[in-house]
Coordinates of C-alpha atoms in Angstrom, one line a residue:
Chain A
M1 CA 16.8 -45.4 -138.6
I2 CA 14.4 -47.5 -136.2
D3 CA 13.0 -45.0 -134.5
V4 CA 11.1 -43.2 -137.4
V5 CA 9.5 -46.3 -138.0
L6 CA 8.9 -46.6 -134.7
D7 CA 7.7 -43.2 -134.7
V8 CA 5.9 -44.1 -138.7
I9 CA 3.7 -46.4 -137.4
S10 CA 2.5 -44.8 -134.2
W11 CA 1.7 -42.2 -135.6
V12 CA -0.4 -44.6 -138.3
L13 CA -2.0 -46.6 -135.5
L14 CA -3.1 -43.1 -133.2
A15 CA -4.9 -41.8 -136.4
L16 CA -6.3 -44.7 -136.9
G17 CA -6.9 -44.5 -133.4
G18 CA -9.1 -41.4 -133.4
A19 CA -10.6 -42.3 -136.5
C20 CA -12.5 -45.6 -135.4
V21 CA -13.3 -43.0 -132.6
L22 CA -14.8 -40.7 -134.4
I23 CA -16.9 -43.7 -136.4
G24 CA -17.6 -44.5 -133.5
G25 CA -19.1 -42.0 -131.7
I26 CA -21.3 -40.4 -135.0
G27 CA -22.1 -44.6 -135.2
G28 CA -23.5 -43.9 -131.7
L29 CA -25.7 -40.8 -132.5
R30 CA -26.5 -41.6 -136.1
L31 CA -27.8 -45.2 -136.1
P32 CA -31.4 -45.9 -136.2
N33 CA -31.9 -48.8 -132.8
F34 CA -29.7 -49.6 -129.2
Y35 CA -29.1 -52.7 -130.6
T36 CA -27.7 -51.5 -133.0
R37 CA -25.8 -48.0 -131.3
I38 CA -23.3 -51.1 -129.2
H39 CA -22.5 -51.5 -132.1
A40 CA -21.0 -48.0 -132.5
A41 CA -20.2 -48.7 -129.4
S42 CA -18.4 -51.6 -129.2
L43 CA -15.7 -50.4 -131.7
T44 CA -14.6 -46.8 -130.0
D45 CA -14.8 -49.3 -126.8
T46 CA -12.3 -52.6 -128.9
M47 CA -10.2 -50.8 -131.4
A48 CA -9.6 -47.6 -130.5
T49 CA -8.1 -48.7 -127.1
L50 CA -6.2 -51.2 -129.0
L51 CA -4.4 -49.0 -131.4
I52 CA -4.4 -45.8 -129.2
F53 CA -3.2 -47.2 -126.4
T54 CA -0.7 -49.6 -128.9
G55 CA 0.9 -46.1 -130.2
M56 CA 1.7 -44.8 -127.0
M57 CA 3.0 -47.8 -126.1
L58 CA 5.6 -47.6 -129.4
Q59 CA 5.7 -43.9 -128.0
S60 CA 6.8 -44.4 -124.8
G61 CA 9.2 -47.4 -125.2
F62 CA 10.5 -49.9 -122.2
S63 CA 9.5 -48.0 -119.2
L64 CA 6.6 -48.0 -116.1
P65 CA 4.0 -46.2 -118.6
T66 CA 4.4 -48.6 -121.4
M67 CA 3.0 -50.6 -118.7
K68 CA 0.5 -49.0 -116.9
L69 CA -0.3 -48.1 -120.6
F70 CA -0.3 -52.0 -120.4
A71 CA -2.0 -52.7 -117.9
I72 CA -4.9 -49.4 -118.4
M73 CA -5.1 -51.1 -122.2
L74 CA -6.1 -54.5 -120.3
F75 CA -8.5 -53.4 -118.8
L76 CA -10.2 -51.5 -120.9
L77 CA -10.7 -54.3 -123.4
L78 CA -11.9 -56.7 -120.6
T79 CA -14.5 -54.4 -118.5
G80 CA -15.7 -52.3 -122.1
P81 CA -17.2 -55.5 -123.9
T82 CA -18.1 -56.8 -119.8
A83 CA -20.5 -53.1 -119.7
T84 CA -21.5 -53.7 -122.7
Y85 CA -23.2 -57.3 -122.0
A86 CA -24.2 -56.2 -119.2
L87 CA -25.9 -53.1 -121.0
A88 CA -28.3 -55.0 -123.6
N89 CA -28.8 -58.0 -120.9
A90 CA -30.2 -55.4 -119.1
A91 CA -32.2 -54.1 -122.2
L92 CA -34.0 -57.4 -123.3
L93 CA -34.1 -58.7 -119.8
S94 CA -37.1 -55.4 -119.3
G95 CA -38.6 -56.5 -122.6
M96 CA -36.8 -54.3 -125.1
K97 CA -36.8 -57.2 -128.4
P98 CA -33.9 -56.6 -130.8
D99 CA -35.9 -58.0 -133.8
S100 CA -36.1 -54.8 -136.1
G101 CA -34.7 -51.0 -137.7
V102 CA -38.0 -50.8 -139.3
E103 CA -39.7 -49.5 -136.1
R104 CA -36.6 -47.5 -135.5
D105 CA -37.6 -46.4 -131.2
R106 CA -40.8 -45.9 -131.0
G107 CA -42.2 -48.2 -128.2
A108 CA -39.3 -49.1 -127.1
S109 CA -38.9 -46.9 -124.4
G110 CA -40.0 -50.1 -121.6
G111 CA -38.6 -50.5 -118.6
V112 CA -38.5 -47.6 -116.9
Q113 CA -42.3 -45.6 -117.1
Chain B
M1 CA -0.7 -36.0 -133.2
Y2 CA -1.6 -36.7 -129.2
I3 CA -3.9 -33.4 -130.2
L4 CA -5.4 -34.7 -132.8
V5 CA -6.4 -37.5 -130.8
S6 CA -7.7 -36.2 -128.8
I7 CA -9.8 -33.2 -129.9
A8 CA -11.3 -36.0 -132.6
I9 CA -12.0 -38.7 -128.4
L10 CA -13.6 -34.5 -127.6
V11 CA -15.5 -34.6 -130.0
T12 CA -16.5 -38.1 -129.9
M13 CA -17.7 -37.0 -125.4
V14 CA -19.9 -33.9 -127.3
L15 CA -21.4 -36.7 -130.0
A16 CA -21.8 -38.9 -126.6
L17 CA -23.2 -36.5 -124.3
V18 CA -26.2 -35.5 -127.1
R19 CA -27.1 -39.8 -127.4
A20 CA -27.3 -38.9 -123.1
L21 CA -29.2 -36.5 -123.7
L22 CA -31.9 -37.2 -126.7
G23 CA -32.1 -40.9 -125.3
P24 CA -35.0 -42.0 -126.3
T25 CA -34.8 -45.4 -124.1
V26 CA -32.6 -45.0 -120.9
Y27 CA -31.0 -47.8 -122.5
D28 CA -29.8 -45.4 -124.7
R29 CA -28.4 -43.0 -121.7
V30 CA -27.0 -45.6 -120.6
L31 CA -24.8 -47.3 -123.6
A32 CA -24.0 -42.8 -123.8
V33 CA -22.4 -42.8 -120.4
N34 CA -20.7 -46.1 -120.7
V35 CA -18.4 -44.6 -123.9
F36 CA -18.0 -41.8 -122.1
G37 CA -16.4 -43.3 -119.3
T38 CA -14.0 -45.2 -122.1
K39 CA -13.2 -41.3 -123.8
T40 CA -12.3 -40.2 -120.3
V41 CA -10.0 -43.2 -119.7
L42 CA -8.0 -42.2 -123.5
L43 CA -8.6 -38.3 -123.2
L44 CA -6.5 -38.8 -119.5
S45 CA -3.8 -41.0 -121.3
V46 CA -3.7 -39.1 -124.0
I47 CA -3.2 -35.8 -122.0
A48 CA -1.5 -37.8 -120.0
F49 CA 1.3 -38.6 -122.7
L50 CA 0.8 -34.6 -124.5
Y51 CA 2.5 -32.8 -121.6
G52 CA 4.4 -35.4 -120.5
R53 CA 3.8 -36.6 -117.6
P54 CA 3.4 -40.2 -117.4
D55 CA 2.6 -41.2 -113.3
F56 CA -0.7 -39.6 -113.6
L57 CA -1.6 -42.1 -115.9
D58 CA -2.8 -43.5 -112.3
L59 CA -6.1 -42.3 -112.9
A60 CA -6.9 -43.6 -115.9
L61 CA -5.9 -47.0 -114.5
A62 CA -7.9 -45.9 -111.6
Y63 CA -11.0 -45.5 -114.1
A64 CA -10.9 -48.5 -116.3
L65 CA -11.4 -51.3 -113.0
I66 CA -14.0 -49.2 -111.7
N67 CA -16.1 -48.1 -115.0
V68 CA -17.8 -50.9 -115.3
V69 CA -18.7 -50.9 -111.3
G70 CA -21.5 -48.3 -112.7
I71 CA -22.7 -50.4 -115.7
L72 CA -23.1 -53.6 -113.8
A73 CA -25.0 -51.8 -110.9
V74 CA -27.7 -51.3 -113.6
L75 CA -28.4 -54.8 -114.4
E76 CA -28.8 -55.4 -111.3
F77 CA -30.6 -52.3 -110.8
F78 CA -33.2 -53.6 -113.1
Q79 CA -32.6 -57.4 -112.5
D80 CA -34.2 -56.9 -109.4
R81 CA -37.5 -54.3 -111.2
S82 CA -38.2 -57.5 -113.6
R83 CA -38.3 -59.7 -110.6
K84 CA -40.2 -57.4 -108.8
Q85 CA -42.5 -57.1 -111.6
Q86 CA -42.9 -60.6 -111.5
G87 CA -43.6 -61.7 -108.1
A88 CA -45.7 -58.4 -108.2
D89 CA -47.7 -60.7 -111.3
N90 CA -48.0 -63.8 -109.8
D91 CA -49.3 -62.5 -106.7
Chain C
M1 CA -4.2 -25.3 -125.6
I2 CA -4.8 -26.5 -122.4
Y3 CA -7.5 -23.6 -121.8
V4 CA -8.9 -24.3 -124.4
F5 CA -9.6 -27.9 -123.5
A6 CA -10.9 -26.5 -120.0
L7 CA -12.8 -24.3 -121.4
F8 CA -14.2 -26.7 -124.0
L9 CA -15.0 -29.4 -121.5
L10 CA -16.4 -27.1 -118.8
T11 CA -19.4 -25.8 -121.3
L12 CA -19.8 -29.2 -121.4
L13 CA -19.9 -29.4 -117.8
V14 CA -22.9 -26.3 -117.7
I15 CA -24.9 -28.9 -120.4
T16 CA -24.4 -31.8 -118.5
A17 CA -25.8 -29.6 -116.1
V18 CA -29.0 -28.4 -116.6
A19 CA -30.2 -31.7 -118.8
I20 CA -29.6 -32.4 -115.1
V21 CA -32.0 -30.2 -113.2
R22 CA -34.4 -30.6 -116.5
T23 CA -35.3 -33.5 -116.6
T24 CA -38.0 -35.4 -114.3
N25 CA -36.7 -39.1 -114.9
L26 CA -34.4 -39.3 -112.2
F27 CA -32.4 -42.9 -113.0
V28 CA -31.6 -40.8 -116.6
A29 CA -30.6 -38.0 -114.3
V30 CA -28.5 -40.9 -111.9
M31 CA -26.4 -41.7 -115.4
L32 CA -26.0 -37.9 -116.3
T33 CA -25.0 -37.6 -113.1
S34 CA -22.2 -39.8 -113.9
I35 CA -21.3 -38.2 -116.9
F36 CA -20.8 -34.7 -114.3
S37 CA -18.4 -36.6 -112.5
L38 CA -16.4 -37.7 -115.4
L39 CA -16.4 -34.4 -116.7
M40 CA -15.2 -32.6 -113.8
A41 CA -12.2 -35.5 -113.7
A42 CA -11.2 -34.7 -117.4
N43 CA -11.6 -30.5 -115.1
F44 CA -9.4 -31.3 -112.6
F45 CA -7.7 -33.3 -114.7
I46 CA -6.1 -30.9 -117.2
L47 CA -6.2 -27.9 -114.7
D48 CA -3.4 -30.8 -113.5
A49 CA -5.0 -31.4 -109.8
A50 CA -3.8 -34.9 -109.7
D51 CA -5.1 -35.4 -106.1
V52 CA -8.6 -34.3 -106.7
A53 CA -9.1 -36.0 -110.6
L54 CA -7.7 -39.4 -108.1
T55 CA -10.2 -38.5 -105.2
E56 CA -13.4 -37.5 -108.1
A57 CA -12.5 -41.4 -110.2
A58 CA -12.4 -43.0 -107.5
V59 CA -16.3 -41.4 -106.1
G60 CA -18.0 -40.6 -108.8
A61 CA -17.1 -42.9 -111.7
G62 CA -18.2 -46.3 -109.3
V63 CA -19.6 -45.7 -105.1
T64 CA -22.2 -42.5 -106.1
T65 CA -23.5 -44.7 -109.0
V66 CA -24.6 -47.7 -106.8
I67 CA -25.9 -45.8 -104.1
F68 CA -27.9 -43.8 -105.9
L69 CA -28.8 -46.5 -107.7
S70 CA -30.2 -48.0 -104.4
A71 CA -31.6 -45.0 -103.6
L72 CA -33.7 -45.3 -106.1
A73 CA -34.7 -49.1 -105.8
L74 CA -36.2 -47.7 -102.9
A75 CA -38.1 -44.8 -103.9
G76 CA -38.8 -45.1 -107.7
D77 CA -37.4 -42.8 -110.5
V78 CA -39.5 -40.5 -111.5
E79 CA -39.8 -36.9 -109.3
Q80 CA -42.8 -35.1 -107.9
P81 CA -43.9 -32.6 -109.7
R82 CA -43.3 -29.2 -107.5
L83 CA -46.4 -27.5 -106.5
G84 CA -46.0 -24.0 -105.1
S85 CA -44.5 -21.0 -107.7
R86 CA -41.1 -20.5 -108.5
L87 CA -41.0 -16.6 -108.5
L88 CA -39.0 -17.0 -105.2
P89 CA -36.8 -19.2 -105.6
L90 CA -35.7 -18.0 -109.1
G91 CA -35.2 -14.8 -107.8
T92 CA -33.2 -15.9 -104.6
V93 CA -31.1 -18.4 -107.2
G94 CA -31.0 -14.9 -109.6
V95 CA -29.9 -12.2 -107.3
L96 CA -27.4 -15.4 -106.0
A97 CA -25.5 -15.9 -109.5
V98 CA -25.5 -12.2 -110.4
L99 CA -23.1 -11.2 -106.6
I100 CA -20.8 -14.0 -107.4
I101 CA -20.8 -13.1 -110.8
Y102 CA -20.1 -9.7 -109.5
A103 CA -17.7 -11.7 -107.0
T104 CA -15.7 -13.0 -109.8
F105 CA -14.3 -9.0 -111.0
D106 CA -12.6 -9.0 -107.9
K107 CA -11.0 -13.4 -109.0
P108 CA -6.9 -13.1 -110.0
R109 CA -6.3 -14.5 -113.4
L110 CA -5.9 -18.5 -113.8
G111 CA -2.6 -19.2 -112.4
D112 CA -1.4 -15.7 -112.4
P113 CA 1.8 -16.1 -110.1
D114 CA 0.3 -12.4 -108.1
A115 CA -2.3 -14.5 -107.2
P116 CA -2.6 -13.8 -103.1
V117 CA -2.5 -17.1 -102.7
H118 CA 0.9 -17.5 -104.9
Q119 CA 2.3 -15.1 -102.4
H120 CA 1.5 -16.1 -99.2
V121 CA 1.3 -19.6 -97.7
A122 CA 1.4 -21.4 -101.6
P123 CA 5.3 -21.3 -101.6
W124 CA 6.2 -21.6 -97.9
Y125 CA 4.1 -25.0 -98.3
L126 CA 6.4 -26.1 -101.2
E127 CA 9.6 -24.6 -100.1
K128 CA 9.3 -26.6 -96.6
T129 CA 7.9 -29.9 -97.6
P130 CA 10.7 -31.2 -98.5
E131 CA 13.3 -30.0 -95.5
Y132 CA 10.0 -31.2 -92.3
M133 CA 9.1 -34.1 -94.3
D134 CA 11.2 -35.4 -97.7
I135 CA 8.4 -36.2 -99.8
P136 CA 7.8 -35.1 -103.3
N137 CA 3.9 -35.1 -103.4
V138 CA 3.3 -31.5 -101.5
V139 CA -0.4 -32.1 -101.9
T140 CA 0.2 -35.1 -99.3
A141 CA 2.2 -33.6 -97.3
V142 CA -0.1 -30.1 -96.7
L143 CA -3.0 -32.4 -96.0
S144 CA -2.4 -34.4 -92.9
S145 CA 0.5 -32.6 -91.8
F146 CA 0.8 -29.0 -91.9
R147 CA -3.0 -28.7 -91.8
G148 CA -4.1 -31.9 -89.7
Y149 CA -6.3 -29.9 -88.5
D150 CA -8.8 -29.7 -91.2
T151 CA -8.8 -33.6 -92.1
L152 CA -9.5 -34.6 -88.4
G153 CA -12.7 -32.5 -88.6
E154 CA -13.4 -34.7 -92.6
V155 CA -12.7 -37.9 -90.7
F156 CA -15.1 -37.0 -88.2
V157 CA -17.3 -36.0 -90.3
V158 CA -17.1 -38.7 -92.5
F159 CA -17.9 -40.3 -89.7
A160 CA -21.1 -39.1 -88.1
A161 CA -22.3 -39.0 -92.1
C162 CA -21.6 -42.2 -91.5
I163 CA -23.5 -42.6 -88.4
G164 CA -26.3 -40.4 -90.0
V165 CA -27.3 -42.2 -92.8
L166 CA -27.4 -45.2 -90.5
F167 CA -29.9 -44.0 -88.1
I168 CA -31.9 -42.9 -91.2
L169 CA -32.2 -45.8 -92.9
G170 CA -32.3 -48.2 -90.2
V171 CA -35.3 -46.9 -89.0
R172 CA -38.0 -50.0 -90.0
P173 CA -41.7 -48.2 -91.0
P174 CA -44.5 -48.8 -89.4
G175 CA -45.8 -52.2 -90.3
P176 CA -45.4 -55.8 -90.9
A177 CA -42.8 -56.2 -92.5
A178 CA -42.4 -58.0 -96.1
E179 CA -41.1 -61.1 -96.6
L180 CA -37.7 -60.6 -97.8
P181 CA -36.8 -61.9 -102.0
A182 CA -36.3 -65.5 -101.4
E183 CA -33.2 -65.9 -104.6
P184 CA -30.7 -64.2 -103.3
S185 CA -29.8 -60.5 -104.9
G186 CA -26.7 -61.1 -107.1
L187 CA -25.5 -61.0 -110.8
R188 CA -24.6 -64.6 -110.1
H189 CA -26.6 -66.0 -113.1
H190 CA -24.6 -63.5 -115.4
L191 CA -21.4 -66.0 -116.6
I192 CA -19.5 -63.0 -118.0
P193 CA -20.0 -60.2 -115.9
Q194 CA -19.2 -62.9 -113.1
V195 CA -15.9 -63.9 -114.5
V196 CA -14.1 -60.3 -115.2
G197 CA -15.4 -59.6 -112.2
R198 CA -13.7 -62.0 -110.2
L199 CA -11.1 -60.9 -112.2
L200 CA -11.3 -57.1 -111.3
V201 CA -11.9 -57.6 -107.4
P202 CA -8.9 -58.1 -106.7
F203 CA -7.0 -56.3 -109.3
I204 CA -9.1 -52.6 -107.7
V205 CA -8.1 -53.9 -104.2
L206 CA -4.4 -54.0 -105.5
F207 CA -4.6 -50.7 -106.0
G208 CA -5.5 -49.1 -103.2
L209 CA -3.2 -50.5 -101.1
Y210 CA -1.8 -48.5 -103.9
V211 CA -2.8 -45.4 -103.6
Q212 CA -3.0 -45.1 -99.8
F213 CA 0.9 -46.4 -100.2
H214 CA 2.1 -44.3 -102.4
G215 CA 0.3 -41.1 -101.7
E216 CA 3.0 -39.7 -100.2
Y217 CA 4.4 -39.8 -104.0
G218 CA 2.9 -39.4 -106.7
P219 CA -1.2 -38.6 -106.9
G220 CA -3.3 -40.2 -104.2
G221 CA -3.7 -40.4 -100.2
G222 CA -6.6 -42.6 -97.4
F223 CA -9.6 -40.8 -99.4
Q224 CA -8.9 -42.0 -102.3
A225 CA -7.9 -45.3 -101.4
G226 CA -10.7 -45.9 -99.0
A227 CA -13.5 -44.4 -101.6
I228 CA -11.6 -47.8 -104.0
I229 CA -10.8 -50.5 -101.8
A230 CA -14.6 -50.1 -100.6
T231 CA -15.5 -50.5 -104.2
G232 CA -13.9 -53.5 -104.8
V233 CA -15.8 -55.2 -102.3
I234 CA -18.9 -53.4 -103.7
L235 CA -18.2 -55.2 -107.2
Y236 CA -18.2 -58.4 -104.7
A237 CA -20.8 -57.3 -103.4
L238 CA -22.7 -56.9 -106.9
L239 CA -21.5 -60.1 -108.5
E240 CA -22.5 -62.7 -105.6
G241 CA -25.3 -60.7 -103.2
E242 CA -25.4 -59.0 -100.2
A243 CA -25.3 -61.6 -98.1
E244 CA -22.3 -63.0 -99.3
A245 CA -19.8 -59.4 -98.9
L246 CA -21.1 -59.1 -95.6
R247 CA -20.1 -62.6 -94.4
A248 CA -17.0 -61.4 -96.1
V249 CA -17.0 -58.5 -94.4
P250 CA -19.0 -57.9 -91.5
R251 CA -21.3 -55.1 -90.9
S252 CA -19.2 -55.7 -86.7
V253 CA -15.7 -55.2 -89.2
L254 CA -17.2 -52.2 -91.4
L255 CA -18.4 -50.6 -87.6
G256 CA -14.9 -51.2 -85.8
L257 CA -13.1 -49.5 -89.5
V258 CA -15.0 -46.4 -89.0
V259 CA -14.0 -46.1 -85.4
G260 CA -11.2 -47.2 -85.3
G261 CA -10.3 -44.8 -88.2
A262 CA -11.3 -41.8 -86.5
L263 CA -10.0 -43.2 -83.3
L264 CA -7.1 -44.4 -84.9
F265 CA -6.5 -40.8 -86.4
G266 CA -7.1 -38.9 -83.1
A267 CA -5.0 -41.1 -81.1
V268 CA -1.5 -40.3 -83.2
G269 CA -2.1 -36.7 -82.2
V270 CA -2.9 -37.3 -77.9
V271 CA 0.2 -39.4 -78.6
C272 CA 2.1 -36.6 -80.1
M273 CA 1.0 -34.2 -77.3
L274 CA 2.3 -37.2 -75.1
M275 CA 5.4 -37.5 -76.2
G276 CA 5.5 -33.0 -75.6
G277 CA 4.8 -31.9 -79.1
A278 CA 1.6 -29.9 -80.1
F279 CA -0.9 -32.2 -81.2
L280 CA -1.1 -33.7 -84.8
D281 CA 3.3 -32.9 -84.3
Y282 CA 4.7 -35.6 -86.0
S283 CA 8.0 -34.2 -85.6
V284 CA 8.2 -36.0 -82.0
L285 CA 7.0 -39.1 -83.0
A286 CA 10.9 -40.8 -83.3
A287 CA 14.4 -39.2 -82.6
D288 CA 14.5 -38.1 -86.7
P289 CA 11.7 -35.3 -87.1
V290 CA 12.0 -36.2 -90.4
F291 CA 11.3 -39.6 -90.0
G292 CA 9.1 -38.5 -87.3
Q293 CA 6.3 -36.5 -89.6
Q294 CA 6.7 -39.3 -92.4
M295 CA 5.2 -41.5 -89.7
G296 CA 2.4 -39.6 -88.5
I297 CA 1.4 -39.2 -92.3
I298 CA 1.8 -42.8 -93.3
V299 CA -0.4 -43.6 -90.0
I300 CA -3.1 -40.5 -90.3
E301 CA -3.4 -41.6 -94.0
A302 CA -4.2 -45.6 -92.4
G303 CA -6.7 -43.7 -90.4
V304 CA -8.5 -41.5 -93.6
G305 CA -8.5 -45.0 -95.2
M306 CA -10.1 -46.6 -92.5
A307 CA -12.4 -44.9 -91.6
V308 CA -13.4 -43.6 -95.2
C309 CA -13.4 -47.6 -97.0
G310 CA -15.6 -47.9 -94.0
A311 CA -17.7 -45.7 -94.1
L312 CA -19.4 -46.1 -97.7
L313 CA -20.1 -49.3 -97.4
S314 CA -21.8 -49.1 -94.1
I315 CA -24.1 -46.9 -95.9
F316 CA -24.4 -49.3 -99.0
H317 CA -25.0 -52.2 -96.9
A318 CA -27.4 -49.7 -95.0
F319 CA -28.9 -49.1 -98.5
A320 CA -29.4 -52.5 -99.4
A321 CA -31.1 -54.7 -96.2
R322 CA -33.9 -51.8 -96.9
E323 CA -34.5 -52.6 -100.3
G324 CA -36.2 -55.9 -98.6
R325 CA -38.9 -53.9 -97.0
P326 CA -42.2 -52.0 -98.4

């Protein structure tokens, strides 16, 4: 009984995680400018990571792989937002303004000419 | 189920690759690289489970630890450049 | 399913490679190169080559991006336009491509059990590894004992490459030296990368040591461990600035690691000879040949790790030291 419940929960988590990954990918392609695309990237960086890894941990039970999965999840959750912060900061430093979605990508090619 | 998740991740990798190729700014490309790195970690973990080879999780762990170094190097690169430009403007 | 995944990733690999060649912005090329490396590692992983995939992960994810970016900081990031006709290169590449494609017709199918490689030495390695070394990871056994000469050669190549880069970057350009930037480099005033990075450094080094000493049992070994530990120190250098990293791991220590690693490997071979065996035949190192083999493998893996770590860090610091000059 408990096995079935665990299985169902982990499948649901994995499916949700896969959906988050897809939504983030589509958002990264379709959103209008750089600072909005960061939102899509953060969705796959954090939510999808949490869901998929929790789903896999439920599948593998209490074992060494579970500990490894937990470590990977922890490091991803730490490094993903840090990388995004570093990136947004680098963009801001080089004079890219987060002002509007109206302007779209025009005039935003600052930094590397 | 693992197969479905890995296909979702592969599709997202394609979307990130398209973003990396389109640009338009360099930051979009770096963001795409970052997304691509996270997706690789996810893909490696899911496939390790798909094949029942959980000892291969070491690889995903290596990526999870190391990926951020490249992005931080990019931050330092731009910081260095803007400082040099400021120095050139002051002269 | 495995073939579908592998083919899919290979297609992405080709697209990325074409894009790298086409772009004229070198920064974009560096970013695409890092995608290329990620795809490559995923491919190796799907084809069950965990040791190679780990090498690609350790080197491609961190170290190459950092070194490429250091090179860009020196050289500028717009590709020089090529002069002259492209017909000759195009013709050469075309002929070679046709030749290579023609050669693949003779190649056995992927995973074919009748392929020559599965008939000759591979079964022998698989059969004899438990008997001679008693370690589970056959790749480590082949790499460090059966084909120890090759690995020794690779370590000397790493050594030579390191010396070469140091020589090229060590030449001072003519004219007065520019002033070094007044404020120290590094991400010292970025709070979030500081906190997270400082947290990560010990884990990266610990993971490197795990890969080093777990190489006989799982994927890993000296090359991967050296690259991972070097990445940890490079992360420290990015956070605190080059000078701090050089104070923690001084240049003399780095050169000592490179030279010492290569020497350690060679010395094990010489000791084997002194104890009455052949060069790099570890069986004579202990009374029990199996234990002797294991001991030899651990020592030479340590030598490989030292050499790789020292070489990568020396190259990184050579680029960083050069940045202050015009």
